C-alpha positions as MATLAB code, in Angstrom:
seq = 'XXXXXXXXXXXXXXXXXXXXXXXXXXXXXXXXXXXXXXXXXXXXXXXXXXXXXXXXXXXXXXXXXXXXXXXXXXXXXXXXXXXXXXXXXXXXXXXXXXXXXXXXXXXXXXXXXXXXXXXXXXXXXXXXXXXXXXXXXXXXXXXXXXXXXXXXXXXXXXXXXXXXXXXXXXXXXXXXXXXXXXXXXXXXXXXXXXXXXXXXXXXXXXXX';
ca = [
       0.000    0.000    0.000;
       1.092    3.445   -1.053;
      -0.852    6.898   -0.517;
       0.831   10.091   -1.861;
      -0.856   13.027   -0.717;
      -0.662   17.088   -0.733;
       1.172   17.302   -3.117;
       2.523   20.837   -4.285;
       4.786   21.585   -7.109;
       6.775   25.240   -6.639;
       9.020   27.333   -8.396;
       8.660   26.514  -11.495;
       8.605   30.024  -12.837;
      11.968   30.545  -11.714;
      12.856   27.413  -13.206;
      12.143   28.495  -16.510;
      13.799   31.803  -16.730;
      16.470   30.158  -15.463;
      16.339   27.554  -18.536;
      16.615   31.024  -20.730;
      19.680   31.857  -18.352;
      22.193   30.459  -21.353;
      21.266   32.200  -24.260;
      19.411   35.776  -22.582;
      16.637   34.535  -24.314;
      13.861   36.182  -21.396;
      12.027   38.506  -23.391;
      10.961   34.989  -25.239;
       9.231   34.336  -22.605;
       5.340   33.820  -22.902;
       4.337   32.038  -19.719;
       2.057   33.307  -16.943;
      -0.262   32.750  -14.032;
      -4.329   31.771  -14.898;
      -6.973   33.088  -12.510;
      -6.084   30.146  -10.486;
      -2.555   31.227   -9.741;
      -1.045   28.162  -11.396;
       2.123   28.789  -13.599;
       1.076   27.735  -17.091;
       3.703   27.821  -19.446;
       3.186   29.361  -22.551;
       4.517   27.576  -26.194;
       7.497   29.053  -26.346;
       8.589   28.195  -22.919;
       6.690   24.374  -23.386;
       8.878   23.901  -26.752;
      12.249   25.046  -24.690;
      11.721   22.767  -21.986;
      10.531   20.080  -24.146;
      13.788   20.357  -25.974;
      16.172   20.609  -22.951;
      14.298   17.403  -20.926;
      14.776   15.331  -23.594;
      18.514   16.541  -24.679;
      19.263   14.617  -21.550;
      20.461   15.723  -17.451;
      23.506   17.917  -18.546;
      21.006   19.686  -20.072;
      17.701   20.024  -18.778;
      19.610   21.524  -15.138;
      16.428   23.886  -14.711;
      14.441   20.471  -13.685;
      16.079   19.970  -11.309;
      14.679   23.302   -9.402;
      11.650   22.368  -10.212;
      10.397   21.045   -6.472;
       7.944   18.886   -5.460;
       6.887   18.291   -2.287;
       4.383   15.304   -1.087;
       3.145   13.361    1.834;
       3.850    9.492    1.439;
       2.119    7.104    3.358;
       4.033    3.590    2.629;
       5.620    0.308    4.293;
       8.971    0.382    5.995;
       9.800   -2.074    3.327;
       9.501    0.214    0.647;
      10.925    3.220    2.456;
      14.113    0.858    2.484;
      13.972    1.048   -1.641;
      13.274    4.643   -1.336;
      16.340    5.416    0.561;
      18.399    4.896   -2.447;
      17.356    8.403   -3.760;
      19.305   10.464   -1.211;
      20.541   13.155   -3.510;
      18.105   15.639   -4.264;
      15.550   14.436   -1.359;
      14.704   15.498    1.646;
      12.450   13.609    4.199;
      10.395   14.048    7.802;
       9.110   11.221    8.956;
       6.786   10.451   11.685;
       8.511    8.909   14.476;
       8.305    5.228   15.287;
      10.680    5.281   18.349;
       8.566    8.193   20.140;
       4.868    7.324   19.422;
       4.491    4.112   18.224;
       3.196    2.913   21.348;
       1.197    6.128   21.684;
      -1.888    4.381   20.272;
      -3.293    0.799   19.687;
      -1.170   -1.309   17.398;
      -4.166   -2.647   14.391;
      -3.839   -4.332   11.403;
      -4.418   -0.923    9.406;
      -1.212    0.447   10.190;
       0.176   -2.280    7.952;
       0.533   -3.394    4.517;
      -0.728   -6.317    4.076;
      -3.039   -6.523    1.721;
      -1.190   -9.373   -0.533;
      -0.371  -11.864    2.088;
      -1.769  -15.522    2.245;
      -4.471  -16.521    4.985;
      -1.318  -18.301    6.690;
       0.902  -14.896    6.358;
      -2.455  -12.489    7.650;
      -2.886  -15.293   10.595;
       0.738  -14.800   11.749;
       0.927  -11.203   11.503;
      -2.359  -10.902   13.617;
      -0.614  -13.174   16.115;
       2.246  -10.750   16.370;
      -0.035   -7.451   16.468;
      -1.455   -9.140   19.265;
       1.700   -9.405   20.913;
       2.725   -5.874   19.942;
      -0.067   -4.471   21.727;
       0.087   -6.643   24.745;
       3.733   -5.563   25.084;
       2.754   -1.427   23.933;
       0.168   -1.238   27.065;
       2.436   -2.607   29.188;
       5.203   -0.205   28.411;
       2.668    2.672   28.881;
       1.624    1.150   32.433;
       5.521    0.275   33.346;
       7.720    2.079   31.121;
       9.168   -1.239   31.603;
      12.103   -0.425   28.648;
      12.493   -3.850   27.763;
       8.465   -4.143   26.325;
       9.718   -0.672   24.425;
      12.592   -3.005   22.948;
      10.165   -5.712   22.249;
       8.117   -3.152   20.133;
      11.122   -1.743   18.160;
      12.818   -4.788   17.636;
       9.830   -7.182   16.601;
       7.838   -4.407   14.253;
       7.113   -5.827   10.778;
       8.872   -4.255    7.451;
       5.078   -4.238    6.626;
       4.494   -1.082    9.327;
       3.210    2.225    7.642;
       5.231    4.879    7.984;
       4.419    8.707    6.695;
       6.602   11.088    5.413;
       6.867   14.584    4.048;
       9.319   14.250    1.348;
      11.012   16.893   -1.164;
      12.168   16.327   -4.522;
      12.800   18.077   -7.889;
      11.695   16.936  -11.279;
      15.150   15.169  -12.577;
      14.685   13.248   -9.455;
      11.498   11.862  -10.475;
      12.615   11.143  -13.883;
      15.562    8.611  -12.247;
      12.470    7.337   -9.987;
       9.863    6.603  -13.078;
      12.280    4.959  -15.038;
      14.092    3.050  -12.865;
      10.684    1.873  -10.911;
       7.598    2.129  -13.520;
       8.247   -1.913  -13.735;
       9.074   -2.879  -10.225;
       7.519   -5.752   -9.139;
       6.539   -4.196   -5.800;
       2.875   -2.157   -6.462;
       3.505    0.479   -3.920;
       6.504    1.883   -6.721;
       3.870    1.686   -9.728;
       1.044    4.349   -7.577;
       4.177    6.631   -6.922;
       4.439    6.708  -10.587;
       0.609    7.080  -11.353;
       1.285   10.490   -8.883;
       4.166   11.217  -10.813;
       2.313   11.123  -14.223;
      -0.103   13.648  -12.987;
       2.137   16.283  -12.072;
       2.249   19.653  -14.151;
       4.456   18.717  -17.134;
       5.155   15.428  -16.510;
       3.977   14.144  -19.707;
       5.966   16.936  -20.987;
       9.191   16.938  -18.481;
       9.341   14.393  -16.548;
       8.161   11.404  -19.099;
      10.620   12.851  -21.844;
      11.906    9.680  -22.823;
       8.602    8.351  -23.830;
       7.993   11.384  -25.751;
      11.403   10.379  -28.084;
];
C-alpha cells in the first residue's frame, strides 16, 4: 500500500527563466499565471523545456529546481527502496521510536493486503503481541516491552513522510521503478504522471 498526498509543485517560474539563463533569451518568454494562480507555461517556454528534458540531465539543469513536495504514506519495506534516492531528497518522517506505542497497534497500520491466509494469521498473532507488550510499556515504562516493540515491528508497518524532490529526481524514480515488481513503486508513478508537465518533463523519454 502506497498513498501520496498534498502534493505541491513550486518554483517553477523561476525554473524556466532560469532555462533562458544560457542564451538571454527572457524577453521569449510567454508564460504566466491563470486566474487560479497556477504557472502555465506558454509555447514558447513548453517547446524550450521540451527540448532541454529530452537533450538529456547535462542539459535540462532547470528540472532539477523544479520542487515537489508530497506526503507518502508507505511500508517500511519500501521506504528501504526509497532510501536509495538520497541526492536531491529530503524527508520528515513520523517517528516510530517516540509514538508508536502512543496508540493501539491494528492491522491498518500495515501493509498487508497481498499476504496468504497463513501470512495475515501470523501477523495478527504478532499485532497481538505488539499491543500486549505497547500497554504494558505505557503502564511500566518497563524499557524492555519498548525493545520488544522496536525490535519485533514488521517491514510491513506504515510509515508517513513529508518528502522533497525536484523533477530530474522523479525522472531517475519513473524509469528506474515504472516496472518494479513491488505495487507500492507503480502508484508513486501514477502520482508522478499527474504532475504539471510530466507528460511533458518528466516522461521525456517516452515522448522520443
Amino acid at each position: 500500500m502506497l498513498k501520496a498526498e498534498r502534493i505541491s509543485v513550486m518554483n517553477l517560474e523561476n525554473a524556466v527563466r532560469g532555462a533562458r539563463n544560457p542564451m538571454n533569451s527572457w524577453a521569449r518568454m510567454d508564460s504566466y499565471y491563470d486566474d487560479r494562480n497556477r504557472y502555465v507555461l506558454g509555447p514558447q517556454d513548453l517547446d524550450l523545456c521540451r527540448r532541454l528534458a529530452r537533450a538529456g540531465s547535462d542539459h535540462r539543469k532547470f528540472m532539477r529546481q523544479i520542487m515537489v513536495s508530497m506526503d507518502i504514506t508507505a511500508p517500511l519495506y519500501w521506504w528501504k527502496e526509497f532510501d536509495t534516492y538520497k541526492v536531491g531528497t529530503v524527508a520528515n518522517s513520523t517517528s516510530t521510536m517516540h509514538k508508536l506505542h502512543a496508540r493501539p497497534i491494528v492491522r491498518d497500520d500495515f501493509s498487508c493486503e497481498r499476504l496468504t491466509d497463513d501470512g495475515l494469521a501470523a501477523l495478527d498473532a504478532l499485532i497481538a503481541f505488539l499491543e500486549v507488550q505497547r500497554q504494558r510499556f505505557t503502564e511500566t515504562h518497563d524499557i524492555a516491552c519498548w525493545h520488544n516493540l522496536i525490535q519485533l515491528l514488521p517491514s510491513s508497518y506504515n510509515q508517513m513522510r513529508t518528502v522533497s524532490m525536484n523533477y530530474e529526481v522523479l525522472v531517475n524514480i519513473y524509469y528506474a521503478r515504472r516496472t518494479h515488481k513491488l505495487p507500492e513503486w507503480h502508484t508513486l508513478c501514477d502520482a508522478i504522471r499527474a504532475l504539471p508537465y510530466a507528460t511533458d518533463l518528466i516522461l521525456c523519454r517516452e515522448s522520443e
